[in-house]
Amino acid sequence: MLGNSVARSLSSAWRPGPSQPIISSEELSDVSPLLLGSGAGALAWFRIGASELRDSPIGFELQQAFRHHTLEAARHERDITTIFALLRSRSIEPMLIKGWSIARLYPERGMRPYDDTDLIVRRDQLTRAQAIVDEQKSTEFGVDLQVASHEFGYGSEEDLFSDSRLVNLGDVDIRVPSHEDSLRIVCVHFLRHGAFRPLWLCDVALLVESRPWGFDWERCLGKNKRVADWVACAIGLAHKLLGARIEDTPVKSRAENLPSWLVPTVLKQWEKPFARDHGVGRHRAPMAAYVRNPSGVVADTLRRWPNPIEATVYLRGPFNELPRFPFQVGEFASRAANFIKRLPGSLSDRDASG
Amino acid sequence: MTLSTEHLPLARKEGLLIERLSDEVLVYDLDRKKAHCLNQAAALIWDHCDGKTRVEEMARILQKELDAPADEELVHFGLREIGKKNLLDKNYFVEREKNKFSRRELIKRIGLAASVPLVMSVLAPKATAVASCVKPCADATQCSSPCTQCVAGMFA
């Protein structure tokens, strides 16, 4: 099964120092398009770094991915310092989540690629910050501005900012969430996107294993019991699939008793770890377009069928042994209802834009 | 032939992003939007392209640092490789056509592939896109990124 091979290719890949791979040359050859295409090529390169696979043609491709990501990281870092300096010059204090804030923790900066810069600003500064980001032309990559969302289990905006920390990047201090908040964010993010990208589970494993002294599990898991359980399950997946060490964590027991459908579901997603096969990436056309031209509507509606993990998280459901089908139906129906509610507005927007 | 210092090789400094790894140097050309990887031998030559170091001196450095045979031909080959990627100052012209050995001929002469200076292009892995939308779309027409959480997005 390809998903299993992906997992074996990436097990312990986030740790410093080479280790012997537990994957054959043939297996690696089969999964390399999945690894390279989903941003995990450089991690796989480190995984095979001490073996003879290193000198194979596949090894060369994985190494090229690492080189490419290393240079991309250098370009991103220029952007990050630029946008932080710009926003601060207008009295806006941003916080960087995911992306660089996680990539910096890997042993090498090219191991973990990222495409854009996700910044959180205070709610009352969002409009002003967005105008500044829209105006400036000096950054190469996209800047995604957002406000603190309760989906990630934050206590409050102030709570998130007050516990954040400054990390040095060149001459600029970059504000990032606390290690506790970061771990919770990557866990929830991984699940709410249906767990389709193996790289995100490596982030979970890395953050669990790189916990600083005094790591506050209570803060990480948060006050919401449902979110806390999702975090424990994501950590459990990192343990089961990638070999993350969880012996000394309070989630060990939960992590070792995952619902039976969860691991097979993730492995199935990893057979197609590309954005084009998930979420709106699968859609051929906006649904509103089918109102006037219904050809292909059935096939495109079926493409919108959610995977069990994203459906559960969307409905804020529990990860238990109950079948996932009701959650999938529930999510589908909820989104359909939202669509119908918004349809008149969407149609007039489409008419107005010609 | 004796060269005055103004004709000695000089590395280009502007418009480059340089990343040093343990055994190679990565360079991104911001003007041409191209990425290159210099192996250890090429990186050593490039590092000594300071407008003061002569080719014969570079050959001695190469021989010492790599603990492998190196001569002026090898340095000229390296300078040609580096020059082809626009990593030398534009005012410097390598004696490009003189004693033009191929990589294979050099390896045959020197007997050690690792000490032949090489510069290769670094290409992006196919279909890599690791961003995810975390910002819910305001309406059904906006969502263009793979955000399954987007309320409007699923039926957009």
Short mmCIF file of C-alpha atoms in Angstrom, two decimals, chain B residues 42 46 113 155:
data_model
loop_
_atom_site.label_atom_id
_atom_site.label_comp_id
_atom_site.label_asym_id
_atom_site.label_seq_id
_atom_site.Cartn_x
_atom_site.Cartn_y
_atom_site.Cartn_z
CA ALA B 42 33.54 24.92 -7.98
CA TRP B 46 34.27 30.87 -6.87
CA ALA B 113 35.31 13.01 -10.30
CA PHE B 155 -19.98 24.47 -2.84
#
